[in-house]
Coordinates of C-alpha atoms in Angstrom, one line a residue:
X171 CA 223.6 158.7 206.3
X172 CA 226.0 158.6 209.4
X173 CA 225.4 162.9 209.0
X174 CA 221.9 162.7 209.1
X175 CA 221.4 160.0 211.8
X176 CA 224.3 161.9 214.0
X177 CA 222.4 165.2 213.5
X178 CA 225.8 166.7 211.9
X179 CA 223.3 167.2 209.0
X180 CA 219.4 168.2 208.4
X181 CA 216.8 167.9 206.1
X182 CA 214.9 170.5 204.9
X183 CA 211.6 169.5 205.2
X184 CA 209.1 166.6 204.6
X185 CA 209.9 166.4 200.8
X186 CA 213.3 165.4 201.8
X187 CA 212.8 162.7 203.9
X188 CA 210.8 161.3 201.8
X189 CA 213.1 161.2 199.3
X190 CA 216.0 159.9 200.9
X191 CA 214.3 157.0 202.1
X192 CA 213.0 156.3 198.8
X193 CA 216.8 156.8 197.5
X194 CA 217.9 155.0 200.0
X195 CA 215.3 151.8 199.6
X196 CA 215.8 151.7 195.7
X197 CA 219.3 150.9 196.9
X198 CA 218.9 148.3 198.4
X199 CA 219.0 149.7 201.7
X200 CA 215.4 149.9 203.3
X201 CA 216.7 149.1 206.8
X202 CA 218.8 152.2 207.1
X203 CA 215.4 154.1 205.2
X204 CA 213.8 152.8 208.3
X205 CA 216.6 153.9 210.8
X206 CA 216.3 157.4 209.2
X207 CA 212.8 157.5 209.4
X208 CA 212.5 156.2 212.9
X209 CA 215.4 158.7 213.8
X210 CA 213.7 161.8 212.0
X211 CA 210.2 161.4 211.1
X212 CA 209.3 164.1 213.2
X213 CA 212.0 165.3 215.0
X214 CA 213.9 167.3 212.2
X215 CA 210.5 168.2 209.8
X216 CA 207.8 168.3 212.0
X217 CA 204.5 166.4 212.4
X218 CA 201.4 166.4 210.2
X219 CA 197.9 165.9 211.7
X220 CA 194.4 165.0 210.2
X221 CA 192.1 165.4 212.6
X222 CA 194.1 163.6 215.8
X223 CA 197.3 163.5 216.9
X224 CA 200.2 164.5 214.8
X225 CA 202.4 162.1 212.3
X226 CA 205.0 161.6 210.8
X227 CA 205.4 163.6 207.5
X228 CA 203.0 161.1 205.1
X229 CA 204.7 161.2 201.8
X230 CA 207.7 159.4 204.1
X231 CA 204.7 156.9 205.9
X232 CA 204.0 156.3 202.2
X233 CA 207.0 156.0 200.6
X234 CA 207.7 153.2 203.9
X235 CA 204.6 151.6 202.8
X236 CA 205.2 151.1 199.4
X237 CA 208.7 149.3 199.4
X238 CA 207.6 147.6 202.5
X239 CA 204.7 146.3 200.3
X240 CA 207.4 145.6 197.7
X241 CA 209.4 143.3 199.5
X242 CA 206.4 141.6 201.7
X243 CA 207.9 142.9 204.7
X244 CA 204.6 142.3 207.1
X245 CA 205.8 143.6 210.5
X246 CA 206.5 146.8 209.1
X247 CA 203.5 147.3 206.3
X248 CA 201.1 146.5 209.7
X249 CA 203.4 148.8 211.9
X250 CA 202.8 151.6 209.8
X251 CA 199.2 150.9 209.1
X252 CA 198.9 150.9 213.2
X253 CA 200.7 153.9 213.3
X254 CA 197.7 155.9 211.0
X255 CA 195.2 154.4 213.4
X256 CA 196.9 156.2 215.9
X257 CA 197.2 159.3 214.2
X258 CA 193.4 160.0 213.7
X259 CA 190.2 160.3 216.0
X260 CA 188.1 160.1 212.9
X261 CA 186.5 156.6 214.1
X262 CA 185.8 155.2 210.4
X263 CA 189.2 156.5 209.7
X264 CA 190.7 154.5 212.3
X265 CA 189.0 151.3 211.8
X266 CA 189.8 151.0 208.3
X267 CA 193.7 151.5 209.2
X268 CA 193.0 148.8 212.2
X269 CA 191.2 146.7 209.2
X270 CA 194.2 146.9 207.0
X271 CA 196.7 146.0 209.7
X272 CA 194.7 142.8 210.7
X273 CA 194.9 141.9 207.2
X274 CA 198.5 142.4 206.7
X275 CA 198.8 140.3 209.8
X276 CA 196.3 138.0 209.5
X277 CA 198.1 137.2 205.7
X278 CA 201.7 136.8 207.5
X279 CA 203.4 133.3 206.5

């Protein structure tokens, strides 16, 4: 982890991002999946865009989203649905990411 987050070492491409921060939350470890992400999304295997600015590879948004969802982590699951709103200019597209962060926030304890 301390290679990757140094820059000593480099992944591939999208599919392995994605994958180590999965590997790395089914460990137990989702705030160092975070660290990578935050470190590398975009920086080491590029952006993807739909139709607005570019993103974060989004099997890695996804793969975030999921064990976010899994341990009811609020701040981040409405982080990351704020983060798609700002990745499109499709205005249905947008609002229904807005919609879904609201409601992640609106549900926080």
């Amino acid at each position: 982890l301390q290679a990757l987050l140094s820059g000593h070492l480099a992944l591939p491409d999208a599919d392995a991002l994605q994958m180590a921060i999965w590997c790395l939350s089914r460990l137990g470890r989702l705030s160092d999946a975070w660290e990578l992400f935050d470190r590398l999304a975009g920086a080491a295997v590029g952006f993807e865009a739909f139709d607005g600015p570019a993103l974060p590879p989004l099997s890695a948004i996804a793969t975030l989203l999921l064990e976010s969802t899994r341990r009811r982590d609020t701040t981040r699951i409405a982080r990351l649905w704020l983060m798609l709103a700002a990745g499109t200019s499709a205005v249905a597209l947008r609002a229904a990411f807005l919609r879904c962060a609201a409601l992640v926030l609106a549900d926080m304890d």
